Amino acid sequence: MSSVASDTKDRPAEPQHGPSFLWRNRFQIAIIGMLVVLYAVFLIGDWRTYTSFDIYRSFMISIPFFGIMALAATYVVTLGEIDLSFPSIYGLAGWAFSAVYVASGSFPVAFVVCILVGVVGGLVNGLLVTKIGIPSIVATIGTMFLWRGLVNVLTQGQGIPIAQITDDPWHKLFVGQIPLGGPVVIPAQFIWFVAAALFFGVLFKRHRFGSHVLFVGDDEQSARMMGIHVDRVKIACFVILGVSAAFSSVFLLNQMLFFWATTGDGYLLTTLAAVFIGGTSVFGGKGTMIGTFVGVLIIASLEPGIISIGLSGFWTQFVYGLLITISVSIYALMLKRG
Amino acid sequence: MSETEPLLVLRNIRKSFGRVEVLKGIDLEIGKGEIVALVGDNGAGKSTLIKVITGVHKPSAGEIVFKGQPITLKNVQASRLLGIETVYQERALADQQELWRNIFAGRELTRFLGFLDVAAQKRETGRLMRSGMGLTSRAITVDSEVKGLSGGEKQSVAIGRALYFDADLIILDEPTMGLSLKETERVLAFVRSIREQGKSAIFIDHNIFHVHDTADRFVILDRGRVVGQFHRSELTHQQLVDMMIALHEAGQVA
Ligand SMILES: Nc1ncnc2c1ncn2[C@@H]1O[C@H](COP(=O)(O)OP(=O)(O)O)[C@@H](O)[C@H]1O
Ligand SMILES: [Mg+2]
């Protein structure tokens, strides 16, 4: 403590009336409310399906395929940046995993190469944005085509079957089924997803790194003046997303047992939609990992939910659009008032 | 370090942005326990000069000597570690973040492996608010975002942050800008208290009365050059005012 601060007598703490718990967590509360309403509709529309465990098991199988990326993308969006290339990194890393696995027969080797591809993909994005100075939306359009194009060249459009991987002991670690008695079986990848959510959540709000991400996203100039290594923080966020994309592809491939040249392509908009529905601000400086987590649950439940309550699949996109538009409008209004 | 040796010496500091030379060879000394005012028109290069001292900008040429040692400042962390704290003109706060994050931005209190000691950051922020910063409004807590604060309150946060870290040299760039009379008085009292602690300060302000009442020495900057230096005893208020007007009109010190 400086002596200026301490030579004035500390006053007794007055009762403080700062922002209340509810107000501070208004974004998280809004989205959890949305999830509750949605499930109320599903339960009313199709009681049988939504009271049996099967549908939740199928959610738990498929959610991690994009959910982990949504958690990681929360960092990039909080920076006020965007990444459109992670589905292509997913594809390239997935190709590396399959090709190396087929060639070497070693799961760990394939896994390490796959993750390295994710690191390089994220690093390239981060360097383009910070050192070359290209806005992230433009830079990652470039790398999106670059990595997907590379996959096309490498595979000539051919897929890679990896059915033999089910005999590998590592396979179970990623997509094994964990019986909890009766019909309740938890897919391993869902445990990974929950672990990732806890890890990313703590890193975000309770670690120096997360504090720096928030500060950089909020005011880059201030962050620089406070000695935060702005470029390093940004590069790290892109790498986290690249690695998460690579990691997620391992789950998908172990579940599907086949690599397609298009692997990962469908996840761009669902992943980003989950982040934005979750309440992370596109302007940067404000983000919530709980919001993204719930956003992922909402996005994943929509399509099956729409069908099971008796609407045709043609409604899916319309309902997505409705939900995204309404939620981001609510958040924007909250931000204006706050 | 001897008693008479200056705390900070700048020798022939130059800084260009692209082809524009903003600092054209600055020589400056700051003594121990001395408060030096930098005065000069907008665009004279005052903020740029202090950003060279804090490591925000790298000088294009010149030498910085701090506590007798020549130093190169790779970044802001480096100057902070040496004991230089700054209240930037821009305040360098992040609007949407809580006070407890703003106070410790860039040098968070951590427990292990970089995990924040949130409780300590909140506790210290609370203590600083009640004592050093004078933020006693019941509507403001350590969890408040900067966004909702008044200009004076924001400045209190920026100054409180600089004082917390017990620096040897405190730099304040136009700290009274946009403040009420009462808030301004408080800031000037802060600046004077720096000298009482035997620390040094560089103080930038456009108000000649603030400068004359507070600083030991005035350094006049004009278009990237030091054009005059005076001890407080050498000049009255009025002479300083006249000099600034002459500089403004004729472009040189009379
Ligand atoms: N980062 C920068 N890039 C380019 N020009 C700059 C930059 N910072 C300051 N300048 C220019 O340098 C000159 C001095 O600015 P500044 O140091 O802010 O002056 P003062 O603080 O004395 O008003 C101005 O002409 C300003 O436009
Ligand atoms: Mg200035």
Coordinates of C-alpha atoms and ligand atoms in Angstrom, one line a residue:
Chain A
M1 CA 0.0 0.0 0.0
S2 CA 1.2 3.5 -0.7
S3 CA 1.4 5.8 2.3
V4 CA -1.0 8.2 0.7
A5 CA -3.6 5.5 0.7
S6 CA -2.9 4.5 4.3
D7 CA -2.3 7.8 6.0
T8 CA -5.9 8.7 5.7
K9 CA -7.9 6.7 8.2
D10 CA -9.9 3.9 6.7
R11 CA -13.6 4.6 7.3
P12 CA -15.8 1.9 8.6
A13 CA -17.4 0.1 5.7
E14 CA -20.8 1.5 4.9
P15 CA -23.5 -0.8 3.7
Q16 CA -22.8 -0.9 0.0
H17 CA -25.6 -0.8 -2.6
G18 CA -23.7 -1.8 -5.7
P19 CA -25.1 -3.7 -8.7
S20 CA -27.2 -6.6 -7.3
F21 CA -26.5 -10.3 -8.0
L22 CA -29.5 -10.5 -10.3
W23 CA -28.4 -7.4 -12.3
R24 CA -24.8 -8.5 -12.7
N25 CA -26.0 -11.9 -14.0
R26 CA -28.8 -10.7 -16.1
F27 CA -27.5 -12.2 -19.3
Q28 CA -27.0 -15.7 -17.8
I29 CA -30.5 -15.5 -16.2
A30 CA -32.0 -14.5 -19.5
I31 CA -30.6 -17.4 -21.4
I32 CA -31.4 -20.0 -18.7
G33 CA -34.9 -18.6 -18.8
M34 CA -34.9 -19.2 -22.5
L35 CA -33.8 -22.8 -22.1
V36 CA -36.5 -23.4 -19.5
V37 CA -39.2 -22.0 -21.8
L38 CA -38.0 -24.1 -24.7
Y39 CA -38.0 -27.3 -22.7
A40 CA -41.5 -26.5 -21.4
V41 CA -42.7 -26.2 -25.0
F42 CA -41.0 -29.5 -25.9
L43 CA -42.4 -31.3 -22.9
I44 CA -45.9 -30.1 -23.6
G45 CA -45.5 -30.9 -27.3
D46 CA -44.1 -34.4 -26.9
W47 CA -44.2 -35.6 -23.4
R48 CA -43.1 -39.2 -24.2
T49 CA -39.9 -38.3 -26.0
Y50 CA -38.8 -35.7 -23.6
T51 CA -39.3 -37.8 -20.5
S52 CA -37.3 -40.8 -21.8
F53 CA -33.5 -40.8 -21.5
D54 CA -32.8 -41.7 -25.1
I55 CA -33.1 -38.2 -26.5
Y56 CA -30.8 -36.8 -23.9
R57 CA -28.3 -39.5 -24.7
S58 CA -28.3 -38.6 -28.4
F59 CA -27.8 -34.9 -27.4
M60 CA -24.8 -35.9 -25.2
I61 CA -23.3 -37.8 -28.1
S62 CA -23.5 -35.0 -30.6
I63 CA -23.2 -31.8 -28.5
P64 CA -19.4 -32.1 -28.0
F65 CA -18.8 -32.1 -31.8
F66 CA -19.4 -28.4 -31.8
G67 CA -19.9 -27.4 -28.2
I68 CA -16.2 -27.3 -27.2
M69 CA -15.6 -25.0 -30.1
A70 CA -18.4 -22.7 -29.0
L71 CA -16.8 -22.4 -25.5
A72 CA -13.4 -21.6 -27.1
A73 CA -15.0 -19.2 -29.6
T74 CA -16.3 -17.2 -26.6
Y75 CA -12.7 -16.0 -26.0
V76 CA -12.3 -14.8 -29.6
V77 CA -15.7 -13.1 -29.7
T78 CA -15.0 -11.4 -26.3
L79 CA -11.9 -10.0 -27.9
G80 CA -14.2 -8.3 -30.4
E81 CA -12.7 -10.6 -33.0
I82 CA -14.3 -13.3 -35.1
D83 CA -13.0 -16.6 -36.6
L84 CA -14.7 -18.2 -39.6
S85 CA -11.9 -20.7 -40.3
F86 CA -12.3 -23.1 -37.4
P87 CA -14.5 -25.6 -39.4
S88 CA -11.8 -25.8 -41.9
I89 CA -9.2 -26.3 -39.2
Y90 CA -11.5 -29.0 -37.9
G91 CA -11.4 -30.6 -41.4
L92 CA -7.7 -30.4 -41.8
A93 CA -7.0 -31.6 -38.3
G94 CA -9.5 -34.4 -38.8
W95 CA -7.8 -35.4 -42.0
A96 CA -4.4 -35.4 -40.2
F97 CA -5.9 -37.6 -37.5
S98 CA -7.4 -40.1 -39.9
A99 CA -4.4 -40.2 -42.3
V100 CA -1.8 -40.6 -39.6
Y101 CA -3.9 -43.2 -37.8
V102 CA -4.3 -45.3 -40.9
A103 CA -0.6 -44.9 -41.7
S104 CA 0.8 -45.5 -38.2
G105 CA -1.9 -47.4 -36.4
S106 CA -1.1 -45.3 -33.4
F107 CA -3.9 -43.4 -31.8
P108 CA -1.6 -41.2 -29.6
V109 CA 0.6 -40.2 -32.6
A110 CA -2.5 -39.4 -34.7
F111 CA -3.9 -37.4 -31.8
V112 CA -0.7 -35.3 -31.3
V113 CA -0.4 -34.5 -35.0
C114 CA -4.1 -33.5 -35.1
I115 CA -3.6 -31.1 -32.2
L116 CA -0.5 -29.7 -33.8
V117 CA -2.5 -28.9 -36.9
G118 CA -5.0 -27.1 -34.6
V119 CA -2.1 -25.1 -33.0
V120 CA -0.7 -24.1 -36.4
G121 CA -4.2 -23.2 -37.8
G122 CA -4.8 -20.9 -34.8
L123 CA -1.3 -19.5 -34.9
V124 CA -1.7 -18.5 -38.5
N125 CA -4.9 -16.7 -37.8
G126 CA -3.5 -15.0 -34.8
L127 CA -0.4 -13.8 -36.6
L128 CA -2.4 -12.6 -39.6
V129 CA -4.6 -10.5 -37.3
T130 CA -1.9 -9.1 -35.0
K131 CA 1.4 -8.9 -36.9
I132 CA 0.1 -8.4 -40.4
G133 CA -2.9 -6.4 -39.2
I134 CA -5.7 -7.9 -41.2
P135 CA -9.1 -7.6 -39.6
S136 CA -10.0 -11.1 -38.3
I137 CA -13.2 -11.4 -40.4
V138 CA -11.1 -11.0 -43.6
A139 CA -8.1 -13.0 -42.4
T140 CA -10.2 -16.0 -41.4
I141 CA -12.2 -16.0 -44.6
G142 CA -8.8 -16.5 -46.3
T143 CA -7.7 -19.3 -44.0
M144 CA -11.2 -20.8 -44.1
F145 CA -10.8 -21.4 -47.9
L146 CA -7.1 -22.2 -47.5
W147 CA -7.4 -25.1 -45.1
R148 CA -10.6 -26.5 -46.7
G149 CA -8.9 -26.2 -50.0
L150 CA -5.9 -28.0 -48.7
V151 CA -8.1 -30.8 -47.5
N152 CA -9.6 -31.1 -50.9
V153 CA -6.2 -31.2 -52.6
L154 CA -4.9 -33.8 -50.1
T155 CA -7.9 -36.1 -50.3
Q156 CA -8.9 -35.5 -53.9
G157 CA -12.4 -35.5 -52.4
Q158 CA -12.0 -39.1 -51.1
G159 CA -13.0 -40.1 -47.6
I160 CA -10.9 -42.2 -45.1
P161 CA -12.6 -45.1 -43.3
I162 CA -11.2 -45.7 -39.8
A163 CA -13.5 -48.4 -38.5
Q164 CA -10.6 -50.4 -37.1
I165 CA -10.2 -47.6 -34.5
T166 CA -13.0 -49.1 -32.4
D167 CA -10.5 -51.8 -31.2
D168 CA -8.1 -49.2 -29.9
P169 CA -8.1 -48.7 -26.2
W170 CA -7.9 -44.9 -26.6
H171 CA -11.2 -45.0 -28.6
K172 CA -13.2 -45.6 -25.4
L173 CA -11.6 -42.7 -23.6
F174 CA -13.1 -40.4 -26.2
V175 CA -16.4 -41.8 -27.2
G176 CA -17.0 -44.8 -24.8
Q177 CA -20.3 -45.3 -23.2
I178 CA -20.3 -45.0 -19.4
P179 CA -23.3 -47.0 -17.9
L180 CA -24.7 -45.5 -14.7
G181 CA -27.4 -48.1 -14.2
G182 CA -30.7 -48.8 -16.0
P183 CA -31.1 -46.9 -19.2
V184 CA -28.8 -44.2 -18.1
V185 CA -25.6 -44.2 -20.2
I186 CA -23.3 -41.2 -20.4
P187 CA -21.2 -40.9 -23.6
A188 CA -17.6 -40.1 -22.7
Q189 CA -17.4 -37.1 -25.0
F190 CA -20.1 -35.4 -22.9
I191 CA -17.9 -35.7 -19.8
W192 CA -15.1 -34.0 -21.9
F193 CA -17.5 -31.3 -22.9
V194 CA -18.5 -30.6 -19.3
A195 CA -14.8 -30.7 -18.2
A196 CA -14.0 -28.2 -21.0
A197 CA -16.8 -25.9 -19.9
L198 CA -15.5 -25.9 -16.3
F199 CA -11.9 -25.4 -17.5
F200 CA -12.7 -22.6 -19.9
G201 CA -15.1 -21.0 -17.4
V202 CA -12.5 -20.8 -14.7
L203 CA -9.8 -19.6 -17.1
F204 CA -12.2 -16.9 -18.3
K205 CA -13.3 -15.4 -15.1
R206 CA -10.8 -16.5 -12.5
H207 CA -7.5 -16.5 -14.2
R208 CA -5.2 -13.7 -15.3
F209 CA -5.5 -14.7 -18.9
G210 CA -9.3 -14.3 -18.9
S211 CA -8.9 -10.9 -17.2
H212 CA -6.6 -9.9 -20.0
V213 CA -9.0 -11.1 -22.7
L214 CA -11.8 -9.1 -21.2
F215 CA -9.6 -6.0 -20.9
V216 CA -8.2 -6.3 -24.5
G217 CA -11.7 -6.9 -25.9
D218 CA -13.1 -3.9 -23.9
D219 CA -10.4 -1.4 -24.7
E220 CA -7.3 -2.4 -26.6
Q221 CA -5.5 1.0 -26.1
S222 CA -6.1 0.9 -22.4
A223 CA -4.9 -2.7 -22.3
R224 CA -1.7 -1.7 -24.0
M225 CA -1.1 1.2 -21.6
M226 CA -1.7 -1.2 -18.7
G227 CA 1.1 -3.3 -20.0
I228 CA -1.0 -6.2 -21.2
H229 CA 0.6 -8.0 -24.1
V230 CA -2.3 -7.4 -26.5
D231 CA -0.9 -9.4 -29.4
R232 CA 0.0 -12.4 -27.3
V233 CA -3.5 -12.5 -25.8
K234 CA -5.1 -12.4 -29.2
I235 CA -2.8 -15.1 -30.7
A236 CA -3.5 -17.3 -27.7
C237 CA -7.3 -17.0 -28.2
F238 CA -7.0 -18.0 -31.8
V239 CA -4.8 -20.9 -30.9
I240 CA -7.3 -22.0 -28.2
L241 CA -10.0 -22.1 -30.8
G242 CA -7.8 -23.9 -33.3
V243 CA -6.9 -26.6 -30.8
S244 CA -10.5 -27.0 -29.7
A245 CA -11.5 -27.5 -33.3
A246 CA -8.8 -30.2 -33.7
F247 CA -9.9 -31.8 -30.4
S248 CA -13.5 -31.8 -31.4
S249 CA -12.8 -33.5 -34.7
V250 CA -11.3 -36.5 -32.8
F251 CA -14.7 -37.0 -31.1
L252 CA -16.6 -36.8 -34.4
L253 CA -14.3 -39.2 -36.2
N254 CA -14.3 -41.7 -33.4
Q255 CA -18.1 -41.7 -33.4
M256 CA -18.6 -41.7 -37.2
L257 CA -15.6 -43.9 -38.0
F258 CA -15.2 -42.1 -41.3
F259 CA -13.5 -38.9 -42.5
W260 CA -15.2 -36.9 -45.2
A261 CA -13.5 -34.1 -47.0
T262 CA -16.4 -31.9 -45.8
T263 CA -15.9 -32.8 -42.1
G264 CA -16.6 -29.8 -39.9
D265 CA -18.3 -27.7 -42.6
G266 CA -21.7 -27.6 -41.0
Y267 CA -20.5 -26.2 -37.7
L268 CA -19.7 -22.6 -38.5
L269 CA -23.1 -21.0 -37.9
T270 CA -24.3 -23.3 -35.2
T271 CA -21.2 -22.7 -33.1
L272 CA -21.3 -18.9 -33.5
A273 CA -25.0 -18.9 -32.9
A274 CA -24.5 -20.7 -29.6
V275 CA -22.0 -18.0 -28.6
F276 CA -24.3 -15.1 -29.5
I277 CA -27.5 -16.6 -28.1
G278 CA -25.4 -17.1 -24.9
G279 CA -25.0 -13.4 -24.6
T280 CA -21.4 -12.8 -25.4
S281 CA -21.2 -9.3 -27.0
V282 CA -20.0 -9.0 -30.5
F283 CA -18.5 -5.6 -29.5
G284 CA -16.1 -7.3 -27.2
G285 CA -15.3 -7.0 -23.5
K286 CA -18.3 -8.9 -22.2
G287 CA -18.7 -12.6 -22.4
T288 CA -20.2 -15.5 -20.4
M289 CA -19.1 -19.1 -20.5
I290 CA -22.4 -20.2 -18.7
G291 CA -24.3 -18.4 -21.5
T292 CA -22.4 -20.2 -24.2
F293 CA -22.9 -23.5 -22.4
V294 CA -26.6 -23.0 -22.3
G295 CA -26.5 -21.6 -25.8
V296 CA -25.0 -24.9 -27.0
L297 CA -27.7 -26.8 -25.2
I298 CA -30.4 -24.7 -26.9
I299 CA -28.9 -24.9 -30.4
A300 CA -28.5 -28.7 -30.1
S301 CA -32.1 -29.3 -28.8
L302 CA -33.8 -27.1 -31.4
E303 CA -33.8 -29.4 -34.4
P304 CA -34.9 -32.6 -32.8
G305 CA -37.3 -30.5 -30.6
I306 CA -38.9 -28.9 -33.6
I307 CA -39.5 -32.3 -35.3
S308 CA -40.8 -34.0 -32.2
I309 CA -43.4 -31.4 -31.5
G310 CA -44.8 -32.1 -34.9
L311 CA -43.4 -29.3 -37.1
S312 CA -41.6 -30.3 -40.3
G313 CA -37.8 -30.0 -40.5
F314 CA -38.3 -27.0 -42.8
W315 CA -39.1 -25.0 -39.7
T316 CA -35.6 -25.5 -38.2
Q317 CA -33.8 -22.6 -39.8
F318 CA -36.8 -20.3 -39.2
V319 CA -36.8 -21.1 -35.5
Y320 CA -33.0 -20.7 -35.2
G321 CA -33.3 -17.3 -36.9
L322 CA -36.2 -16.3 -34.6
L323 CA -34.3 -17.3 -31.5
I324 CA -31.1 -15.7 -32.5
T325 CA -32.7 -12.4 -33.5
I326 CA -34.8 -12.2 -30.4
S327 CA -32.0 -13.0 -28.0
V328 CA -29.4 -10.7 -29.5
S329 CA -32.0 -7.9 -29.5
I330 CA -32.7 -8.5 -25.8
Y331 CA -29.0 -8.4 -25.0
A332 CA -28.4 -5.2 -27.1
L333 CA -31.2 -3.5 -25.2
M334 CA -29.8 -4.7 -21.9
L335 CA -26.4 -3.3 -22.9
K336 CA -27.9 0.0 -23.8
R337 CA -29.6 0.3 -20.4
G338 CA -26.6 -1.0 -18.5
Chain B
M1 CA 22.4 6.4 -6.2
S2 CA 23.7 9.7 -4.6
E3 CA 21.5 12.3 -3.1
T4 CA 22.1 14.8 -5.9
E5 CA 21.8 12.4 -8.8
P6 CA 18.6 13.0 -10.7
L7 CA 16.0 10.2 -10.7
L8 CA 15.4 10.4 -14.5
V9 CA 17.5 11.8 -17.3
L10 CA 16.5 12.0 -20.9
R11 CA 19.1 12.8 -23.5
N12 CA 18.3 13.9 -27.0
I13 CA 15.1 11.9 -27.2
R14 CA 13.5 11.8 -30.6
K15 CA 10.3 10.2 -31.7
S16 CA 8.8 10.0 -35.2
F17 CA 5.5 8.5 -36.3
G18 CA 6.1 7.6 -39.9
R19 CA 7.7 10.7 -41.4
V20 CA 6.4 13.1 -38.8
E21 CA 8.9 13.9 -36.1
V22 CA 7.0 14.7 -33.0
L23 CA 9.9 14.8 -30.5
K24 CA 12.9 16.6 -31.9
G25 CA 15.7 15.9 -29.4
I26 CA 14.4 16.3 -25.8
D27 CA 16.8 16.8 -22.9
L28 CA 15.2 16.6 -19.5
E29 CA 16.0 15.8 -15.9
I30 CA 13.7 15.0 -13.0
G31 CA 15.2 15.2 -9.5
K32 CA 14.3 13.1 -6.5
G33 CA 11.3 14.5 -4.7
E34 CA 10.7 17.0 -7.4
I35 CA 7.5 17.8 -9.2
V36 CA 8.0 18.9 -12.7
A37 CA 5.3 20.4 -14.8
L38 CA 5.3 19.9 -18.6
V39 CA 3.5 22.8 -20.3
G40 CA 2.8 23.5 -23.9
D41 CA 0.1 23.8 -26.5
N42 CA -2.0 20.8 -27.7
G43 CA 0.2 18.8 -30.0
A44 CA 3.5 19.9 -28.5
G45 CA 4.4 16.3 -27.8
K46 CA 3.8 16.1 -24.1
S47 CA 1.8 12.9 -24.1
T48 CA 4.2 11.4 -26.6
L49 CA 7.1 12.2 -24.4
I50 CA 5.6 10.6 -21.3
K51 CA 4.7 7.5 -23.4
V52 CA 8.3 7.2 -24.3
I53 CA 9.2 7.3 -20.6
T54 CA 6.6 4.6 -19.8
G55 CA 7.5 2.3 -22.6
V56 CA 4.3 2.7 -24.6
H57 CA 6.4 4.1 -27.5
K58 CA 10.0 3.3 -28.3
P59 CA 12.1 6.4 -29.0
S60 CA 13.5 6.7 -32.5
A61 CA 16.8 7.9 -30.9
G62 CA 18.1 9.1 -27.6
E63 CA 18.9 7.8 -24.1
I64 CA 16.9 7.3 -20.9
V65 CA 18.8 7.0 -17.6
F66 CA 16.8 6.0 -14.6
K67 CA 18.4 5.9 -11.1
G68 CA 21.7 6.2 -12.7
Q69 CA 21.3 3.3 -15.1
P70 CA 20.7 3.6 -18.8
I71 CA 17.5 1.7 -19.6
T72 CA 15.7 0.5 -22.7
L73 CA 12.0 0.0 -22.1
K74 CA 10.7 -3.0 -24.0
N75 CA 7.2 -2.5 -22.8
V76 CA 5.0 -0.9 -20.1
Q77 CA 5.7 -3.8 -17.7
A78 CA 9.4 -2.8 -17.8
S79 CA 8.8 0.8 -16.7
R80 CA 6.3 -0.3 -14.0
L81 CA 8.9 -2.8 -12.6
L82 CA 11.4 0.1 -12.4
G83 CA 8.9 2.1 -10.4
I84 CA 7.3 4.4 -12.9
E85 CA 3.5 4.8 -12.6
T86 CA 1.3 6.7 -15.0
V87 CA -2.1 8.3 -15.1
Y88 CA -2.7 8.6 -18.8
Q89 CA -4.7 11.3 -20.4
E90 CA -6.9 8.6 -21.9
R91 CA -7.2 7.2 -18.3
A92 CA -6.6 3.6 -19.6
L93 CA -9.7 2.1 -18.0
A94 CA -11.9 -0.5 -19.5
D95 CA -15.5 0.6 -19.3
Q96 CA -17.3 -2.7 -19.0
Q97 CA -15.0 -4.2 -16.4
E98 CA -15.5 -4.1 -12.7
L99 CA -13.3 -1.8 -10.6
W100 CA -11.5 -4.7 -9.1
R101 CA -10.3 -5.8 -12.5
N102 CA -9.4 -2.3 -13.6
I103 CA -7.2 -1.5 -10.6
F104 CA -5.1 -4.6 -11.1
A105 CA -5.2 -4.7 -14.9
G106 CA -1.9 -6.1 -16.3
R107 CA -0.6 -7.1 -12.8
E108 CA -3.3 -9.1 -11.2
L109 CA -2.9 -10.6 -7.8
T110 CA -2.6 -14.3 -8.2
R111 CA -2.5 -17.4 -6.0
F112 CA -0.8 -20.0 -8.2
L113 CA -0.4 -20.7 -11.9
G114 CA -1.9 -17.4 -12.7
F115 CA -5.2 -18.0 -11.0
L116 CA -6.6 -14.8 -9.6
D117 CA -6.9 -14.0 -6.0
V118 CA -10.2 -12.3 -6.6
A119 CA -10.9 -11.9 -2.9
A120 CA -7.6 -10.0 -2.4
Q121 CA -8.2 -7.8 -5.5
K122 CA -11.6 -6.9 -4.2
R123 CA -10.4 -6.3 -0.7
E124 CA -7.5 -4.1 -1.8
T125 CA -9.8 -2.2 -4.3
G126 CA -12.3 -1.6 -1.5
R127 CA -9.6 -0.3 0.8
L128 CA -8.1 2.0 -1.9
M129 CA -11.6 3.3 -2.7
R130 CA -12.4 4.3 0.8
S131 CA -9.0 5.8 1.7
G132 CA -6.8 6.8 -1.3
M133 CA -9.4 7.5 -3.9
G134 CA -12.1 9.0 -1.8
L135 CA -14.8 7.0 -3.6
T136 CA -17.3 6.8 -0.8
S137 CA -20.5 7.0 -2.7
R138 CA -22.8 4.1 -1.7
A139 CA -23.7 3.5 -5.2
I140 CA -20.2 2.4 -6.2
T141 CA -18.7 -0.8 -5.0
V142 CA -15.7 -2.9 -6.1
D143 CA -18.1 -4.8 -8.4
S144 CA -19.3 -1.6 -10.2
E145 CA -18.3 -1.2 -13.8
V146 CA -16.3 1.9 -14.8
K147 CA -19.0 2.8 -17.3
G148 CA -21.3 4.2 -14.7
L149 CA -18.8 6.5 -13.0
S150 CA -18.5 10.3 -13.4
G151 CA -15.4 11.8 -15.0
G152 CA -14.0 12.7 -11.6
E153 CA -14.7 9.2 -10.2
K154 CA -13.0 7.7 -13.2
Q155 CA -10.0 9.9 -12.7
S156 CA -9.9 8.9 -9.0
V157 CA -9.7 5.3 -10.1
A158 CA -6.9 6.0 -12.5
I159 CA -5.0 7.9 -9.8
G160 CA -5.7 5.5 -7.1
R161 CA -4.3 2.7 -9.3
A162 CA -1.1 4.7 -9.9
L163 CA -0.7 5.4 -6.1
Y164 CA -1.3 1.8 -5.1
F165 CA 1.8 0.5 -6.6
D166 CA 4.2 2.6 -4.6
A167 CA 6.2 4.1 -7.5
D168 CA 9.2 6.4 -7.4
L169 CA 8.1 8.4 -10.4
I170 CA 4.4 9.2 -11.0
I171 CA 3.4 10.7 -14.2
L172 CA 0.0 12.5 -14.5
D173 CA -1.1 13.6 -18.0
E174 CA -3.8 16.2 -17.8
P175 CA -5.4 14.7 -14.7
T176 CA -7.7 17.6 -14.0
M177 CA -9.3 17.7 -17.4
G178 CA -13.0 17.8 -17.2
L179 CA -13.2 17.7 -13.4
S180 CA -15.3 19.9 -11.1
L181 CA -13.5 22.4 -8.8
K182 CA -13.7 20.1 -5.8
E183 CA -12.4 17.1 -7.7
T184 CA -9.6 19.2 -9.1
E185 CA -8.6 20.3 -5.6
R186 CA -8.4 16.7 -4.6
V187 CA -6.2 15.8 -7.6
L188 CA -3.8 18.7 -6.9
A189 CA -3.6 17.6 -3.3
F190 CA -2.6 14.1 -4.5
V191 CA 0.1 15.6 -6.6
R192 CA 1.5 17.7 -3.7
S193 CA 1.4 14.6 -1.5
I194 CA 3.7 12.9 -3.9
R195 CA 6.5 15.3 -3.0
E196 CA 5.8 14.9 0.7
Q197 CA 6.6 11.2 0.3
G198 CA 9.9 12.0 -1.3
K199 CA 8.8 10.8 -4.7
S200 CA 8.9 12.5 -8.0
A201 CA 6.2 13.5 -10.4
I202 CA 5.8 14.7 -14.0
F203 CA 2.6 16.7 -14.1
I204 CA 0.9 17.9 -17.3
D205 CA -1.9 20.5 -17.0
H206 CA -3.1 23.4 -19.2
N207 CA -4.1 25.5 -16.2
I208 CA -1.2 27.7 -15.4
F209 CA -2.5 28.3 -11.8
H210 CA -2.6 24.6 -11.1
V211 CA 0.9 24.2 -12.5
H212 CA 2.3 27.2 -10.6
D213 CA 0.8 26.2 -7.3
T214 CA 1.8 22.6 -7.5
A215 CA 5.1 22.1 -9.4
D216 CA 8.7 22.9 -8.4
R217 CA 9.8 23.5 -11.9
F218 CA 8.2 24.2 -15.3
V219 CA 9.4 22.8 -18.6
I220 CA 8.0 24.4 -21.6
L221 CA 7.5 22.2 -24.7
D222 CA 6.8 23.6 -28.1
R223 CA 6.5 21.5 -31.3
G224 CA 8.7 18.7 -30.0
R225 CA 11.4 20.9 -28.4
V226 CA 12.1 22.1 -24.9
V227 CA 12.0 25.9 -25.2
G228 CA 12.3 26.9 -21.6
Q229 CA 12.8 25.7 -18.1
F230 CA 12.1 27.7 -14.9
H231 CA 12.0 27.1 -11.2
R232 CA 8.9 28.3 -9.4
S233 CA 10.9 31.0 -7.6
E234 CA 12.0 32.4 -10.9
L235 CA 8.6 33.3 -12.2
T236 CA 5.3 34.6 -10.9
H237 CA 1.9 33.3 -12.1
Q238 CA 1.6 36.3 -14.4
Q239 CA 5.0 36.0 -16.0
L240 CA 4.3 32.3 -16.8
V241 CA 0.9 33.2 -18.3
D242 CA 2.5 36.0 -20.3
M243 CA 5.2 33.6 -21.5
M244 CA 2.7 31.0 -22.7
I245 CA 0.7 33.7 -24.5
A246 CA 3.8 35.0 -26.2
L247 CA 4.8 31.4 -27.2
H248 CA 1.3 30.8 -28.6
E249 CA 1.4 34.0 -30.6
A250 CA 5.0 34.4 -31.7
G251 CA 6.0 30.8 -31.6
Q252 CA 8.9 31.5 -29.3
V253 CA 9.7 32.3 -25.7
A254 CA 10.1 36.0 -25.2
Ligands
LIG1 N1 0.4 7.2 -32.2 C1 0.5 8.3 -33.0 N2 0.7 8.2 -34.3 C2 0.8 9.3 -35.1 N3 0.9 10.6 -34.6 C3 0.8 10.8 -33.3 C4 0.6 9.7 -32.4 N4 0.5 10.1 -31.1 C5 0.7 11.5 -31.2 N5 0.8 11.8 -32.5 C6 1.0 13.2 -33.0 O1 2.1 13.8 -32.3 C7 1.8 15.1 -32.0 C8 1.9 15.4 -30.5 O2 0.9 14.7 -29.8 P1 0.8 14.6 -28.3 O3 2.0 14.1 -27.7 O4 -0.5 13.9 -27.9 O5 0.7 16.2 -27.8 P2 0.2 16.9 -26.5 O6 0.0 15.8 -25.5 O7 1.3 17.8 -26.2 O8 -1.1 17.6 -26.8 C9 0.4 15.5 -32.5 O9 0.6 16.1 -33.7 C10 -0.2 14.1 -32.7 O10 -1.1 14.1 -33.8
MG2 MG -1.7 15.2 -24.5

